[in-house]
Short mmCIF file of C-alpha atoms in Angstrom, two decimals:
data_model
loop_
_atom_site.label_atom_id
_atom_site.label_comp_id
_atom_site.label_asym_id
_atom_site.label_seq_id
_atom_site.Cartn_x
_atom_site.Cartn_y
_atom_site.Cartn_z
CA MET T 43 185.24 92.83 -1.69
CA SER T 44 184.40 94.63 -4.88
CA THR T 45 180.76 95.63 -5.29
CA LEU T 46 178.77 98.09 -7.31
CA PHE T 47 178.65 100.29 -4.24
CA SER T 48 182.45 100.26 -3.90
CA ILE T 49 182.73 101.36 -7.52
CA LEU T 50 180.17 104.08 -6.77
CA GLU T 51 182.28 105.18 -3.80
CA MET T 52 185.36 105.32 -6.02
CA SER T 53 183.54 107.66 -8.41
CA ARG T 54 182.45 109.85 -5.52
CA ARG T 55 186.03 110.12 -4.26
CA SER T 56 187.29 111.00 -7.71
CA MET T 57 184.70 113.75 -8.07
CA GLN T 58 185.50 115.21 -4.63
CA THR T 59 189.26 115.02 -5.26
CA HIS T 60 189.14 116.82 -8.58
CA GLN T 61 186.58 119.30 -7.34
CA ALA T 62 189.12 120.26 -4.66
CA ALA T 63 191.84 120.39 -7.33
CA ILE T 64 189.73 122.78 -9.43
CA GLN T 65 189.18 124.92 -6.34
CA THR T 66 192.95 125.08 -5.88
CA ASN T 67 193.25 126.17 -9.52
CA GLN T 68 190.78 128.95 -8.82
CA GLN T 69 192.76 129.98 -5.74
CA ASN T 70 195.89 130.27 -7.90
CA VAL T 71 194.08 132.29 -10.56
CA SER T 72 192.60 134.61 -7.92
CA ASN T 73 196.07 135.35 -6.56
CA ALA T 74 197.87 135.69 -9.90
CA GLY T 75 198.59 139.35 -9.13
CA ASN T 76 199.65 138.75 -5.53
CA ARG T 77 203.46 139.03 -5.38
CA ALA T 78 203.64 137.27 -2.01
CA TYR T 79 201.59 134.28 -3.15
CA HIS T 80 203.21 130.93 -3.87
CA ARG T 81 201.46 128.74 -6.41
CA GLN T 82 199.74 125.73 -4.85
CA VAL T 83 199.69 122.35 -6.59
CA PRO T 84 197.25 119.61 -5.50
CA ILE T 85 199.03 116.32 -4.90
CA ILE T 86 196.65 113.44 -5.69
CA SER T 87 197.47 109.98 -4.40
CA THR T 88 195.79 106.58 -4.60
CA THR T 89 193.77 105.40 -1.67
CA GLU T 90 194.35 102.16 0.18
CA SER T 91 193.47 99.07 -1.90
CA ILE T 92 191.16 96.24 -0.81
CA GLU T 93 191.81 92.51 -0.94
CA HIS T 94 189.83 90.42 -3.39
CA ARG T 95 189.83 86.65 -3.78
CA GLY T 96 187.84 85.06 -6.52
CA LEU T 97 187.80 83.32 -9.85
CA SER T 98 189.31 86.29 -11.54
CA GLY T 99 192.31 85.83 -9.35
CA LEU T 100 192.49 82.06 -9.94
CA GLY T 101 192.26 81.52 -6.23
CA ARG T 102 194.94 84.04 -5.41
CA THR T 103 194.42 87.19 -3.35
CA ILE T 104 194.67 90.38 -5.38
CA HIS T 105 194.39 94.04 -4.39
CA LEU T 106 191.82 96.18 -6.09
CA GLY T 107 192.14 99.94 -6.21
CA THR T 108 189.69 102.17 -4.38
CA GLY T 109 190.31 105.40 -6.24
CA SER T 110 192.15 108.60 -5.40
CA ALA T 111 192.20 111.30 -2.76
CA LEU T 112 193.78 114.72 -2.31
CA ALA T 113 196.87 113.98 -0.21
CA ARG T 114 198.05 117.57 0.28
CA LEU T 115 198.56 120.94 -1.34
CA ASP T 116 202.19 121.51 -2.35
CA ARG T 117 203.39 125.09 -2.00
CA LYS T 118 205.86 125.59 -4.85
CA ARG T 119 209.01 127.45 -3.87
CA ASP T 120 212.77 127.43 -4.32
CA VAL T 121 214.47 128.40 -1.06
CA PHE T 122 217.79 129.14 -2.78
CA ILE T 123 216.22 131.61 -5.21
CA GLU T 124 214.29 133.34 -2.41
CA THR T 125 217.49 133.67 -0.37
CA GLN T 126 219.27 135.24 -3.35
CA ILE T 127 216.36 137.64 -3.84
CA ARG T 128 216.65 138.75 -0.21
CA TYR T 129 220.38 139.42 -0.64
CA ALA T 130 219.70 141.36 -3.85
CA ASP T 131 216.99 143.40 -2.12
CA GLN T 132 219.36 144.25 0.72
CA ARG T 133 222.01 145.48 -1.69
CA LEU T 134 219.58 147.28 -3.97
CA ASN T 135 217.81 149.17 -1.18
CA GLN T 136 221.12 150.23 0.35
CA LEU T 137 222.41 151.57 -2.97
CA GLU T 138 219.14 153.33 -3.75
CA GLU T 139 219.15 155.17 -0.41
CA GLU T 140 222.78 156.19 -0.94
CA GLN T 141 222.01 157.34 -4.47
CA LYS T 142 219.09 159.49 -3.34
CA GLY T 143 221.28 161.05 -0.63
CA ILE T 144 224.15 161.78 -3.03
CA GLN T 145 221.74 163.40 -5.47
CA GLN T 146 220.54 165.69 -2.67
CA ILE T 147 224.15 166.74 -2.02
CA GLU T 148 224.70 167.39 -5.72
CA ILE T 149 221.61 169.61 -5.78
CA ILE T 150 223.10 171.69 -2.96
CA PHE T 151 226.36 172.27 -4.85
CA ASN T 152 224.63 172.85 -8.19
CA SER T 153 221.94 175.25 -7.05
CA LEU T 154 223.51 177.39 -4.34
CA SER T 155 225.50 179.70 -6.64
CA GLU T 156 224.10 181.24 -9.78
CA ASP T 157 227.11 179.95 -11.72
CA ASN T 158 229.36 177.80 -9.55
CA PHE T 159 231.78 178.16 -6.71
CA ASN T 160 234.79 178.15 -9.03
CA SER T 161 233.48 181.34 -10.62
CA THR T 162 233.05 182.88 -7.17
CA VAL T 163 236.68 182.12 -6.26
CA SER T 164 237.92 183.35 -9.66
CA ASP T 165 235.94 186.58 -9.28
CA PHE T 166 237.60 187.12 -5.89
CA PHE T 167 241.11 186.92 -7.36
CA ASN T 168 240.04 188.94 -10.45
CA ALA T 169 238.87 191.69 -8.10
CA TRP T 170 242.34 191.75 -6.53
CA GLU T 171 243.91 191.90 -9.98
CA THR T 172 241.72 194.87 -10.87
CA LEU T 173 242.56 196.55 -7.57
CA ALA T 174 246.28 196.06 -8.29
CA GLN T 175 245.85 198.39 -11.30
CA ASP T 176 244.78 201.25 -9.02
CA PRO T 177 245.02 200.45 -5.29
CA THR T 178 243.62 203.85 -4.36
CA ASP T 179 240.30 203.36 -6.17
CA SER T 180 237.57 202.92 -3.56
CA ALA T 181 235.23 201.23 -6.06
CA PHE T 182 237.85 198.56 -6.73
CA ARG T 183 238.27 198.05 -3.00
CA ALA T 184 234.51 197.72 -2.56
CA GLU T 185 234.52 195.06 -5.29
CA VAL T 186 237.17 193.08 -3.36
CA ARG T 187 234.97 193.25 -0.27
CA THR T 188 231.93 192.07 -2.24
CA LYS T 189 233.78 189.12 -3.77
CA ALA T 190 235.39 188.16 -0.45
CA GLN T 191 231.98 188.13 1.19
CA ALA T 192 230.63 186.04 -1.71
CA VAL T 193 233.31 183.36 -1.18
CA ALA T 194 232.61 183.22 2.55
CA GLY T 195 228.85 183.25 1.95
CA ASP T 196 228.98 180.33 -0.49
CA LEU T 197 231.10 178.26 1.88
CA ARG T 198 228.76 178.96 4.77
CA GLY T 199 225.78 178.15 2.58
CA PHE T 200 227.22 174.83 1.45
CA TYR T 201 228.02 173.86 5.02
CA ALA T 202 224.69 174.97 6.47
CA ASP T 203 222.68 173.08 3.85
CA LEU T 204 224.73 169.91 4.41
CA GLU T 205 224.31 170.21 8.17
CA GLU T 206 220.58 170.60 7.73
CA LEU T 207 220.50 167.60 5.40
CA GLN T 208 222.48 165.29 7.68
CA PRO T 209 219.85 164.91 10.46
CA THR T 210 217.17 164.09 7.88
CA PHE T 211 218.85 160.73 7.38
CA ALA T 212 218.67 160.14 11.12
CA GLU T 213 214.92 160.78 10.96
CA ASP T 214 214.60 158.29 8.12
CA ILE T 215 216.59 155.77 10.15
CA LYS T 216 214.16 156.13 13.05
CA ILE T 217 211.20 155.55 10.72
CA ARG T 218 212.79 152.46 9.15
CA VAL T 219 213.76 151.02 12.54
CA ASP T 220 210.19 151.46 13.76
CA ARG T 221 209.05 149.62 10.65
CA VAL T 222 211.46 146.74 11.31
CA ASN T 223 210.16 146.42 14.86
CA SER T 224 206.56 146.49 13.65
CA LEU T 225 207.28 143.75 11.11
CA LEU T 226 208.97 141.63 13.80
CA ARG T 227 205.92 141.92 16.04
CA GLN T 228 203.63 140.95 13.16
CA LEU T 229 205.88 138.01 12.38
CA SER T 230 205.68 136.88 16.00
CA VAL T 231 201.88 136.70 15.70
CA ILE T 232 202.19 134.76 12.43
CA HIS T 233 204.57 132.33 14.14
CA GLU T 234 202.03 131.74 16.89
CA ASP T 235 199.34 130.99 14.30
CA ILE T 236 201.64 128.65 12.36
CA SER T 237 202.51 126.77 15.55
CA SER T 238 198.81 126.14 16.18
CA VAL T 239 198.49 124.24 12.89
CA ALA T 240 199.09 120.49 13.09
CA GLU T 241 201.30 120.39 10.00
CA PRO T 242 203.23 123.50 8.84
CA THR T 243 202.66 122.51 5.20
CA GLU T 244 198.92 122.97 5.78
CA ALA T 245 199.41 126.64 6.65
CA ALA T 246 200.15 127.78 3.09
CA ASN T 247 198.53 131.20 3.46
CA LEU T 248 200.29 131.82 6.78
CA LEU T 249 203.61 130.82 5.24
CA ASP T 250 203.02 133.29 2.43
CA LEU T 251 202.43 136.04 5.01
CA ARG T 252 205.57 134.92 6.84
CA ASP T 253 207.72 135.13 3.73
CA GLU T 254 206.24 138.51 2.80
CA LEU T 255 207.19 139.97 6.19
CA VAL T 256 210.66 138.42 6.05
CA GLY T 257 211.19 139.90 2.58
CA GLU T 258 210.26 143.39 3.75
CA ILE T 259 212.59 143.12 6.76
CA ALA T 260 215.39 142.07 4.39
CA GLN T 261 214.86 145.25 2.39
CA LEU T 262 215.61 147.29 5.51
CA VAL T 263 218.49 145.41 7.19
CA ASP T 264 220.90 142.63 6.20
CA VAL T 265 219.35 139.65 7.94
CA ARG T 266 220.10 135.96 7.70
CA VAL T 267 217.00 133.76 7.71
CA ILE T 268 216.99 130.24 9.15
CA GLU T 269 213.82 128.21 8.57
CA GLN T 270 212.70 125.88 11.35
CA ASP T 271 210.96 122.52 10.99
CA ASN T 272 207.79 123.86 12.61
CA GLY T 273 207.32 126.49 9.89
CA THR T 274 208.71 129.46 11.84
CA VAL T 275 211.92 131.32 10.97
CA MET T 276 214.81 132.60 13.05
CA ILE T 277 216.10 135.95 11.79
CA MET T 278 219.69 136.89 12.63
CA LEU T 279 221.31 140.33 12.42
CA ASP T 280 225.08 140.53 12.83
CA GLY T 281 225.02 137.17 14.62
CA ASN T 282 222.23 138.20 17.00
CA PRO T 283 218.66 136.85 16.85
CA LEU T 284 215.94 139.37 16.03
CA ILE T 285 213.18 136.80 16.33
CA GLN T 286 212.99 133.18 17.37
CA GLU T 287 209.59 131.53 17.61
CA THR T 288 207.51 134.30 19.25
CA GLU T 289 210.40 135.96 21.12
CA VAL T 290 211.39 139.30 19.58
CA ASN T 291 214.51 141.42 20.16
CA GLU T 292 213.72 144.83 18.73
CA LEU T 293 216.11 147.43 17.34
CA LYS T 294 216.57 150.74 19.11
CA VAL T 295 217.77 154.14 17.93
CA ILE T 296 220.15 155.98 20.27
CA PRO T 297 222.09 159.28 19.96
CA LYS T 298 225.34 158.86 18.10
CA LYS T 299 228.59 158.81 20.03
CA PRO T 300 231.52 160.72 18.47
CA LEU T 301 234.24 158.34 17.28
CA ASP T 302 237.80 159.58 16.72
CA GLY T 303 236.54 162.99 15.73
CA ALA T 304 234.65 161.57 12.74
CA MET T 305 231.45 163.19 13.94
CA ASP T 306 233.01 166.39 15.21
CA THR T 307 230.10 168.70 14.46
CA THR T 308 228.14 171.19 16.53
CA THR T 309 226.49 169.89 19.67
CA ALA T 310 223.06 170.68 18.25
CA ILE T 311 223.69 168.61 15.14
CA SER T 312 225.49 165.78 16.95
CA GLU T 313 222.54 165.23 19.26
CA GLN T 314 220.33 164.61 16.22
CA LEU T 315 222.55 161.89 14.73
CA VAL T 316 221.82 158.30 15.63
CA ASP T 317 223.15 154.78 15.99
CA VAL T 318 221.12 151.56 15.86
CA VAL T 319 221.49 148.95 18.62
CA LEU T 320 219.73 145.72 19.53
CA LYS T 321 217.53 145.60 22.61
CA GLN T 322 217.90 142.43 24.63
CA PRO T 323 216.52 141.63 28.09
CA GLY T 324 218.30 143.93 30.52
CA GLN T 325 220.82 145.29 28.00
CA THR T 326 221.50 146.70 24.56
CA ARG T 327 224.00 145.26 22.13
CA ASP T 328 225.86 147.05 19.35
CA VAL T 329 225.15 145.69 15.89
CA THR T 330 226.71 146.44 12.53
CA ILE T 331 224.21 146.89 9.72
CA ARG T 332 225.87 146.23 6.38
CA GLY T 333 222.92 146.05 3.99
CA GLY T 334 219.38 147.23 3.42
CA ALA T 335 217.91 150.71 3.35
CA ILE T 336 219.05 151.47 6.91
CA ALA T 337 222.67 150.70 6.00
CA GLY T 338 222.46 153.20 3.13
CA LEU T 339 221.06 155.89 5.42
CA LEU T 340 223.72 155.22 8.04
CA ARG T 341 226.47 155.52 5.43
CA MET T 342 225.07 158.86 4.26
CA GLN T 343 224.92 160.11 7.85
CA ASP T 344 228.27 158.72 9.04
CA GLU T 345 230.54 158.71 6.00
CA ILE T 346 229.49 160.59 2.88
CA ILE T 347 228.20 163.83 4.38
CA PRO T 348 230.98 164.04 7.04
CA GLN T 349 233.58 163.58 4.29
CA THR T 350 231.97 166.32 2.22
CA LEU T 351 231.91 168.63 5.24
CA LYS T 352 235.56 167.79 5.93
CA ASN T 353 236.51 168.75 2.37
CA LEU T 354 234.74 172.08 2.76
CA ASP T 355 236.55 172.69 6.07
CA ARG T 356 239.86 171.79 4.49
CA PHE T 357 239.28 174.18 1.60
CA ALA T 358 238.11 177.00 3.86
CA TYR T 359 240.93 176.53 6.37
CA THR T 360 243.67 176.52 3.76
CA PHE T 361 242.07 179.43 1.90
CA VAL T 362 241.83 181.55 5.07
CA ARG T 363 245.37 180.79 6.20
CA GLN T 364 246.97 181.53 2.85
CA ILE T 365 244.93 184.66 2.15
CA ASN T 366 245.45 185.99 5.68
CA SER T 367 249.17 185.22 5.59
CA VAL T 368 249.63 187.43 2.52
CA HIS T 369 247.20 190.08 3.71
CA GLN T 370 248.88 190.41 7.11
CA SER T 371 252.25 190.90 5.45
CA GLY T 372 251.00 193.95 3.54
CA ARG T 373 249.84 197.47 4.30
CA GLY T 374 246.64 199.37 3.65
CA LEU T 375 246.17 202.94 2.41
CA THR T 376 246.60 204.27 5.93
CA GLY T 377 250.04 202.69 6.13
CA SER T 378 248.98 200.39 8.95
CA ASN T 379 250.12 196.79 9.03
CA GLY T 380 247.75 194.36 7.34
CA GLN T 381 245.14 192.51 9.34
CA SER T 382 243.38 189.23 8.67
CA LEU T 383 241.04 189.48 5.70
CA PHE T 384 238.98 186.47 6.82
CA GLN T 385 238.21 184.96 10.18
CA PHE T 386 236.42 181.94 11.58
CA ASN T 387 235.43 180.82 15.01
CA LEU T 388 237.46 178.17 16.80
CA PRO T 389 235.80 177.70 20.18
CA ASP T 390 238.10 176.63 22.98
CA ALA T 391 238.08 176.74 26.76
CA ASN T 392 238.31 180.55 26.68
CA GLY T 393 235.85 181.02 23.85
CA THR T 394 238.48 182.84 21.73
CA VAL T 395 238.54 183.32 17.98
CA SER T 396 241.52 182.19 15.91
CA TYR T 397 242.34 183.61 12.50
CA GLY T 398 244.16 180.50 11.32
CA THR T 399 247.65 181.89 10.72
CA ASP T 400 249.34 181.59 14.11
CA GLU T 401 252.08 179.06 14.76
CA THR T 402 249.97 176.97 17.12
CA ALA T 403 247.11 176.47 14.64
CA PRO T 404 246.58 172.91 13.34
CA PRO T 405 248.27 172.00 10.04
CA GLU T 406 246.25 172.51 6.90
CA SER T 407 245.99 168.74 6.40
CA GLN T 408 244.06 168.55 9.69
CA PRO T 409 241.58 171.44 9.59
CA PRO T 410 239.43 172.15 12.62
CA SER T 411 235.77 171.31 12.33
CA ARG T 412 233.21 173.85 11.08
CA VAL T 413 235.68 176.35 9.64
CA ALA T 414 233.54 176.62 6.51
CA ALA T 415 230.43 177.11 8.67
CA THR T 416 231.83 180.19 10.42
CA ILE T 417 234.08 181.83 7.82
CA LYS T 418 233.43 185.49 7.19
CA MET T 419 235.26 188.64 6.19
CA ALA T 420 236.97 190.28 9.14
CA PRO T 421 234.58 193.02 10.39
CA GLU T 422 237.39 195.58 10.79
CA VAL T 423 238.41 195.30 7.14
CA ALA T 424 234.85 195.04 5.86
CA GLY T 425 234.01 198.24 7.73
CA ASN T 426 237.10 200.17 6.57
CA LEU T 427 238.13 199.52 2.98
CA ASN T 428 241.38 201.43 3.51
CA LEU T 429 242.59 198.47 5.58
CA ILE T 430 242.67 196.20 2.52
CA ALA T 431 246.41 195.60 2.25
CA THR T 432 247.64 196.14 -1.30
CA ALA T 433 251.17 197.40 -0.60
CA LYS T 434 254.35 195.98 0.82
CA GLY T 435 255.98 199.35 1.44
CA THR T 436 254.70 202.67 2.64
CA ALA T 437 254.25 204.34 -0.73
CA ARG T 438 250.64 205.21 -1.47
CA GLY T 439 249.34 203.32 -4.49
CA GLU T 440 251.96 200.60 -4.32
CA ASN T 441 250.48 197.21 -5.40
CA GLU T 442 253.09 194.53 -4.64
CA ASN T 443 250.96 192.83 -1.98
CA ALA T 444 247.89 192.86 -4.25
CA LEU T 445 249.89 191.12 -6.98
CA GLU T 446 251.12 188.54 -4.48
CA MET T 447 247.50 187.92 -3.50
CA VAL T 448 246.61 187.37 -7.16
CA SER T 449 249.40 184.79 -7.47
CA LEU T 450 247.68 182.62 -4.85
CA GLN T 451 244.98 181.73 -7.38
CA ASN T 452 247.25 179.26 -9.15
CA ALA T 453 249.46 178.29 -6.21
CA LEU T 454 249.44 174.59 -5.27
CA PHE T 455 248.47 174.03 -1.64
CA PHE T 456 246.66 170.66 -1.63
CA GLU T 457 247.61 167.01 -1.99
CA GLU T 458 251.34 167.50 -1.49
CA GLY T 459 251.52 170.60 -3.66
CA THR T 460 249.65 169.28 -6.70
CA LEU T 461 246.30 171.09 -6.54
CA SER T 462 245.24 174.72 -6.45
CA PHE T 463 242.13 176.05 -4.73
CA THR T 464 239.89 175.49 -7.76
CA ASP T 465 241.56 172.15 -8.54
CA PHE T 466 240.86 170.87 -5.03
CA TYR T 467 237.24 172.01 -5.17
CA ASN T 468 236.79 170.46 -8.62
CA THR T 469 238.34 167.21 -7.40
CA SER T 470 236.01 167.11 -4.41
CA VAL T 471 232.93 167.72 -6.54
CA ALA T 472 234.17 165.28 -9.18
CA SER T 473 234.66 162.64 -6.48
CA LEU T 474 231.07 163.15 -5.43
CA GLY T 475 229.96 162.88 -9.04
CA GLY T 476 232.08 159.77 -9.50
CA LEU T 477 230.50 158.23 -6.43
CA SER T 478 227.08 159.04 -7.86
CA ASP T 479 227.93 157.47 -11.23
CA GLU T 480 229.39 154.39 -9.55
CA ASN T 481 226.33 154.00 -7.35
CA GLU T 482 224.03 154.38 -10.34
CA ARG T 483 225.90 151.65 -12.23
CA ARG T 484 225.74 149.37 -9.21
CA VAL T 485 222.02 150.08 -8.81
CA ASN T 486 221.42 149.19 -12.45
CA THR T 487 223.53 146.03 -12.20
CA THR T 488 221.86 144.91 -8.98
CA GLN T 489 218.43 145.67 -10.44
CA LEU T 490 219.27 143.52 -13.46
CA VAL T 491 220.28 140.64 -11.19
CA ARG T 492 217.12 141.18 -9.16
CA ASP T 493 214.97 141.05 -12.29
CA GLN T 494 216.60 137.80 -13.39
CA LEU T 495 216.00 136.27 -9.97
CA GLU T 496 212.42 137.47 -10.08
CA ALA T 497 211.93 135.74 -13.44
CA ARG T 498 213.30 132.51 -11.98
CA TRP T 499 211.03 132.91 -8.95
CA GLN T 500 208.02 133.40 -11.21
CA SER T 501 208.88 130.23 -13.14
CA VAL T 502 208.76 128.26 -9.89
CA SER T 503 206.32 130.02 -7.57
CA GLY T 504 204.42 132.40 -9.81
CA VAL T 505 201.00 131.71 -11.31
CA SER T 506 200.73 131.14 -15.08
CA LEU T 507 197.15 131.71 -16.16
CA ASP T 508 197.62 129.61 -19.29
CA GLU T 509 199.01 126.71 -17.29
CA GLU T 510 196.22 126.95 -14.74
CA LEU T 511 193.61 126.92 -17.52
CA VAL T 512 195.08 123.78 -19.08
CA THR T 513 195.25 122.05 -15.70
CA MET T 514 191.70 123.11 -14.84
CA MET T 515 190.40 121.64 -18.09
CA GLN T 516 192.20 118.38 -17.29
CA TYR T 517 190.65 118.20 -13.82
CA GLN T 518 187.27 119.09 -15.27
CA SER T 519 187.47 116.22 -17.77
CA ILE T 520 188.32 113.77 -15.00
CA PHE T 521 185.45 115.12 -12.89
CA GLU T 522 183.02 114.68 -15.77
CA ALA T 523 184.28 111.14 -16.43
CA ALA T 524 183.79 110.22 -12.77
CA ALA T 525 180.29 111.70 -12.92
CA ARG T 526 179.47 109.59 -15.97
CA MET T 527 180.86 106.55 -14.19
CA MET T 528 178.58 107.28 -11.24
CA SER T 529 175.63 107.60 -13.60
CA THR T 530 176.54 104.25 -15.22
CA ILE T 531 176.85 102.53 -11.85
CA ASP T 532 173.48 103.98 -10.90
CA GLN T 533 171.96 102.36 -13.98
CA MET T 534 173.66 99.03 -13.22
CA THR T 535 172.35 99.18 -9.65
CA ASP T 536 168.87 99.89 -10.94
CA THR T 537 169.09 96.84 -13.23
CA VAL T 538 170.22 94.58 -10.40
CA ILE T 539 167.60 95.79 -7.95
CA ASN T 540 164.56 96.46 -10.08
CA ARG T 541 164.92 94.36 -13.23
CA MET T 542 166.50 91.17 -11.96
CA ALA T 543 164.12 90.72 -9.03
CA PRO T 544 161.71 87.73 -9.38
CA ARG T 545 158.24 88.67 -10.52
#
């Protein structure tokens, strides 16, 4: 039944409830700058009523309220928005890693030559044109040698720098994979702690830690997250579980296996390139990583740099074959038949060297690997300038072969006879620049989407200091009212006990 003491108890409950609500407000304010924190909202509910029968109820039983209590703390979140943020992070981190890699390649092509490679090639043909004016001039012949060595040197430099750059992505992949595994192990510990809590909703701080770890994993690989009823998550990669409850399947980095010649590089470089697989009990399983920072690094290692190297090989191979074909058809000052002006190493079972003009050599559309890495001026010609073949006939000073060499500058050898040497190089560099511009636009677009999702996340889960202040003032007013009520009940009790007692 209702008594002064029951009203006093109701005031006490109200004060305790709203004191806890104010403490929750303070917790929100304290974590306003914590990106992983989800705003907590106290849910206040009425307590169980009591039956009362009396005159006020005209003989009927009525239920009187007994106050309020803090039912739970509601962790504000929108699962759909958080899922979209993870997908945006996966895409954004992949594009950013690709963009950084492409910019490194552009630096190599922009900084290696004082001017650019087109000027180097043009200077080579200009030196031949000058030599054609006086084939007997030793200074002109020395200039041809210098420019030929410059072309070969630039090609070797491009290739060497790209080969040195390629394994750096493999090192980054190893670091990121180690980070994924570390996050999975941390998440397993968090899962164990969450499972020890009676109700998952009571583990708000643990759930925040869980979501923070999941978000960082999603930045590295394209995972699918499935939330379980007990507060844990199952993380899937390419249809395979990375973690379920406390059981973890870690990723593993292994040496890359050549596939259809796509990774046909030197043995030393190939051994430094990597693949990522999934470790499972007693076996490893291949996985395809399509998003996240690791996907961007893998694409740089497996696609973009190999394609750039292939373009260099294609240029070098065609250049050597065409130049050598003309040079071998001419004669030098000594009247001897022309030799190859350039050479490159093509290792085979016998360890021989091919000059790229024989009938059995691969077609120019399928250049051997690492031509650009090994191209150089033939030592015999470099050591004896008289062997530079400027003539077709035996007459001293004849320049027909030199003029034919000059004509190669504008000849169309690439893409079904539509591109010259400089055109093909320009197209290759322009393609790289186009890829960079496209990636930059996609980064900006994805970042814009990410920012919009972040704003929506903040509206749901973020802490608004103004809103918390208003709510805190409301709770404070209720607390003060309950305190006054308790003071009033205390006075009423004093009247009943001390002033209504018989004297």
